[in-house]
């Protein structure tokens, strides 16, 4: 597992990925950052907008990062847009088909329990 750099507003974050599922079974990708030797929840890459999505598909969360995640996903070969867009609260969320092999190679297998996670 190797962190992936993510640049936002002049700061570079070393992001570690954890793949899980939402309660309905949709793909959930959580992002963590190391802080003093501990992994701390940083953000979610996907958002659960309801309705069952196809395998390895998820809507990208743009609430905190804006559209920065789209370039990051492409640059790191994590997935490709499917063409589906769903708006929620005035925010367009683009669905991506994620590269499961690439995610698996980058994913944490075990994360310590973190409050609020």
PDB file of C-alpha atoms in Angstrom:
ATOM      1  CA  UNK A   1       0.000   0.000   0.000  1.00  0.00           C
ATOM      2  CA  UNK A   2       1.465   3.275  -1.131  1.00  0.00           C
ATOM      3  CA  UNK A   3      -0.139   6.663  -0.454  1.00  0.00           C
ATOM      4  CA  UNK A   4      -1.159   8.683  -3.513  1.00  0.00           C
ATOM      5  CA  UNK A   5      -0.350  12.406  -3.529  1.00  0.00           C
ATOM      6  CA  UNK A   6      -3.315  14.771  -3.788  1.00  0.00           C
ATOM      7  CA  UNK A   7      -2.749  18.510  -4.265  1.00  0.00           C
ATOM      8  CA  UNK A   8      -5.321  21.011  -3.084  1.00  0.00           C
ATOM      9  CA  UNK A   9      -4.903  24.754  -2.582  1.00  0.00           C
ATOM     10  CA  UNK A  10      -1.108  24.573  -2.481  1.00  0.00           C
ATOM     11  CA  UNK A  11      -0.945  21.664  -0.034  1.00  0.00           C
ATOM     12  CA  UNK A  12       0.042  18.106  -0.949  1.00  0.00           C
ATOM     13  CA  UNK A  13      -1.696  15.328   0.968  1.00  0.00           C
ATOM     14  CA  UNK A  14      -0.506  11.708   1.029  1.00  0.00           C
ATOM     15  CA  UNK A  15      -3.794   9.829   0.631  1.00  0.00           C
ATOM     16  CA  UNK A  16      -4.386   6.192   1.547  1.00  0.00           C
ATOM     17  CA  UNK A  17      -7.451   4.422   0.109  1.00  0.00           C
ATOM     18  CA  UNK A  18      -9.883   2.077   1.840  1.00  0.00           C
ATOM     19  CA  UNK A  19     -12.549   0.331  -0.246  1.00  0.00           C
ATOM     20  CA  UNK A  20     -15.776  -0.679   1.475  1.00  0.00           C
ATOM     21  CA  UNK A  21     -19.504  -0.682   0.726  1.00  0.00           C
ATOM     22  CA  UNK A  22     -22.400   1.460   1.812  1.00  0.00           C
ATOM     23  CA  UNK A  23     -25.261  -0.331   3.596  1.00  0.00           C
ATOM     24  CA  UNK A  24     -27.162  -0.808   0.302  1.00  0.00           C
ATOM     25  CA  UNK A  25     -24.097  -2.454  -1.235  1.00  0.00           C
ATOM     26  CA  UNK A  26     -22.836   0.469  -3.322  1.00  0.00           C
ATOM     27  CA  UNK A  27     -19.100   1.088  -3.612  1.00  0.00           C
ATOM     28  CA  UNK A  28     -17.675   3.273  -0.849  1.00  0.00           C
ATOM     29  CA  UNK A  29     -14.140   4.602  -1.162  1.00  0.00           C
ATOM     30  CA  UNK A  30     -12.746   6.347   1.912  1.00  0.00           C
ATOM     31  CA  UNK A  31      -9.566   8.386   1.995  1.00  0.00           C
ATOM     32  CA  UNK A  32      -7.149   8.633   4.893  1.00  0.00           C
ATOM     33  CA  UNK A  33      -4.107  10.737   5.663  1.00  0.00           C
ATOM     34  CA  UNK A  34      -1.254   9.817   7.976  1.00  0.00           C
ATOM     35  CA  UNK A  35      -0.761  12.119  10.930  1.00  0.00           C
ATOM     36  CA  UNK A  36       1.973  11.374  13.467  1.00  0.00           C
ATOM     37  CA  UNK A  37       2.000   7.686  12.538  1.00  0.00           C
ATOM     38  CA  UNK A  38      -1.797   7.232  12.630  1.00  0.00           C
ATOM     39  CA  UNK A  39      -4.254   7.144   9.750  1.00  0.00           C
ATOM     40  CA  UNK A  40      -6.948   9.761  10.134  1.00  0.00           C
ATOM     41  CA  UNK A  41     -10.123   9.897   8.044  1.00  0.00           C
ATOM     42  CA  UNK A  42      -9.697  12.665   5.440  1.00  0.00           C
ATOM     43  CA  UNK A  43     -12.672  12.485   3.027  1.00  0.00           C
ATOM     44  CA  UNK A  44     -14.839  10.143   0.983  1.00  0.00           C
ATOM     45  CA  UNK A  45     -14.141   9.733  -2.712  1.00  0.00           C
ATOM     46  CA  UNK A  46     -17.618   8.370  -3.407  1.00  0.00           C
ATOM     47  CA  UNK A  47     -21.036   9.456  -2.256  1.00  0.00           C
ATOM     48  CA  UNK A  48     -24.079   7.222  -1.821  1.00  0.00           C
ATOM     49  CA  UNK A  49     -26.949   8.856  -3.697  1.00  0.00           C
ATOM     50  CA  UNK A  50     -29.375   5.978  -3.377  1.00  0.00           C
ATOM     51  CA  UNK A  51     -30.299   3.280  -5.824  1.00  0.00           C
ATOM     52  CA  UNK A  52     -28.074   0.310  -6.503  1.00  0.00           C
ATOM     53  CA  UNK A  53     -25.131   1.104  -8.786  1.00  0.00           C
ATOM     54  CA  UNK A  54     -23.400  -1.379 -11.123  1.00  0.00           C
ATOM     55  CA  UNK A  55     -20.386  -3.267  -9.749  1.00  0.00           C
ATOM     56  CA  UNK A  56     -17.309  -1.050  -9.231  1.00  0.00           C
ATOM     57  CA  UNK A  57     -19.331   2.117  -9.982  1.00  0.00           C
ATOM     58  CA  UNK A  58     -19.844   5.073  -7.697  1.00  0.00           C
ATOM     59  CA  UNK A  59     -20.679   8.745  -7.821  1.00  0.00           C
ATOM     60  CA  UNK A  60     -17.696  10.957  -7.011  1.00  0.00           C
ATOM     61  CA  UNK A  61     -18.076  13.214  -3.987  1.00  0.00           C
ATOM     62  CA  UNK A  62     -17.293  16.821  -4.919  1.00  0.00           C
ATOM     63  CA  UNK A  63     -18.628  18.616  -1.827  1.00  0.00           C
ATOM     64  CA  UNK A  64     -15.250  19.396  -0.231  1.00  0.00           C
ATOM     65  CA  UNK A  65     -12.804  19.161  -3.140  1.00  0.00           C
ATOM     66  CA  UNK A  66     -14.881  20.503  -6.005  1.00  0.00           C
ATOM     67  CA  UNK A  67     -13.887  18.876  -9.280  1.00  0.00           C
ATOM     68  CA  UNK A  68     -10.298  18.157  -8.172  1.00  0.00           C
ATOM     69  CA  UNK A  69     -11.072  14.468  -7.651  1.00  0.00           C
ATOM     70  CA  UNK A  70     -11.841  13.976 -11.370  1.00  0.00           C
ATOM     71  CA  UNK A  71      -8.289  14.839 -12.492  1.00  0.00           C
ATOM     72  CA  UNK A  72      -6.811  12.871  -9.561  1.00  0.00           C
ATOM     73  CA  UNK A  73      -8.788   9.749 -10.521  1.00  0.00           C
ATOM     74  CA  UNK A  74      -7.686  10.015 -14.154  1.00  0.00           C
ATOM     75  CA  UNK A  75      -4.042  10.823 -13.371  1.00  0.00           C
ATOM     76  CA  UNK A  76      -3.761   7.769 -11.110  1.00  0.00           C
ATOM     77  CA  UNK A  77      -5.694   5.362 -13.360  1.00  0.00           C
ATOM     78  CA  UNK A  78      -8.371   4.785 -10.725  1.00  0.00           C
ATOM     79  CA  UNK A  79     -11.383   4.905 -13.042  1.00  0.00           C
ATOM     80  CA  UNK A  80     -13.281   6.403 -15.958  1.00  0.00           C
ATOM     81  CA  UNK A  81     -16.585   8.335 -16.105  1.00  0.00           C
ATOM     82  CA  UNK A  82     -19.619   6.286 -17.150  1.00  0.00           C
ATOM     83  CA  UNK A  83     -21.573   9.248 -18.521  1.00  0.00           C
ATOM     84  CA  UNK A  84     -24.120   9.140 -15.676  1.00  0.00           C
ATOM     85  CA  UNK A  85     -24.586  12.368 -13.728  1.00  0.00           C
ATOM     86  CA  UNK A  86     -26.856  12.854 -10.750  1.00  0.00           C
ATOM     87  CA  UNK A  87     -27.541  16.222  -9.143  1.00  0.00           C
ATOM     88  CA  UNK A  88     -28.130  16.562  -5.430  1.00  0.00           C
ATOM     89  CA  UNK A  89     -28.531  19.873  -3.591  1.00  0.00           C
ATOM     90  CA  UNK A  90     -27.329  21.778  -6.659  1.00  0.00           C
ATOM     91  CA  UNK A  91     -24.149  19.681  -7.005  1.00  0.00           C
ATOM     92  CA  UNK A  92     -23.533  17.484 -10.056  1.00  0.00           C
ATOM     93  CA  UNK A  93     -22.020  14.110  -9.141  1.00  0.00           C
ATOM     94  CA  UNK A  94     -20.395  12.141 -11.964  1.00  0.00           C
ATOM     95  CA  UNK A  95     -20.487   8.365 -11.828  1.00  0.00           C
ATOM     96  CA  UNK A  96     -17.188   6.519 -12.376  1.00  0.00           C
ATOM     97  CA  UNK A  97     -16.406   2.915 -13.157  1.00  0.00           C
ATOM     98  CA  UNK A  98     -13.462   2.323 -10.842  1.00  0.00           C
ATOM     99  CA  UNK A  99     -10.520   0.109 -11.765  1.00  0.00           C
ATOM    100  CA  UNK A 100     -10.935  -2.645  -9.163  1.00  0.00           C
ATOM    101  CA  UNK A 101      -7.458  -4.115  -9.762  1.00  0.00           C
ATOM    102  CA  UNK A 102      -5.778  -0.742  -9.293  1.00  0.00           C
ATOM    103  CA  UNK A 103      -7.848   0.005  -6.181  1.00  0.00           C
ATOM    104  CA  UNK A 104      -7.017  -3.394  -4.716  1.00  0.00           C
ATOM    105  CA  UNK A 105      -3.296  -2.777  -5.193  1.00  0.00           C
ATOM    106  CA  UNK A 106      -3.571   0.567  -3.360  1.00  0.00           C
ATOM    107  CA  UNK A 107      -6.101  -0.347  -0.678  1.00  0.00           C
ATOM    108  CA  UNK A 108      -5.502  -0.670   3.002  1.00  0.00           C
ATOM    109  CA  UNK A 109      -6.357  -4.120   4.273  1.00  0.00           C
ATOM    110  CA  UNK A 110      -6.670  -3.088   7.897  1.00  0.00           C
ATOM    111  CA  UNK A 111      -7.275   0.287   9.487  1.00  0.00           C
ATOM    112  CA  UNK A 112      -7.331   0.978  13.193  1.00  0.00           C
ATOM    113  CA  UNK A 113     -10.716   2.047  14.518  1.00  0.00           C
ATOM    114  CA  UNK A 114     -11.006   5.787  14.293  1.00  0.00           C
ATOM    115  CA  UNK A 115     -13.714   7.722  16.152  1.00  0.00           C
ATOM    116  CA  UNK A 116     -16.276   9.211  13.783  1.00  0.00           C
ATOM    117  CA  UNK A 117     -15.413   6.822  10.968  1.00  0.00           C
TER     118      UNK A 117
END
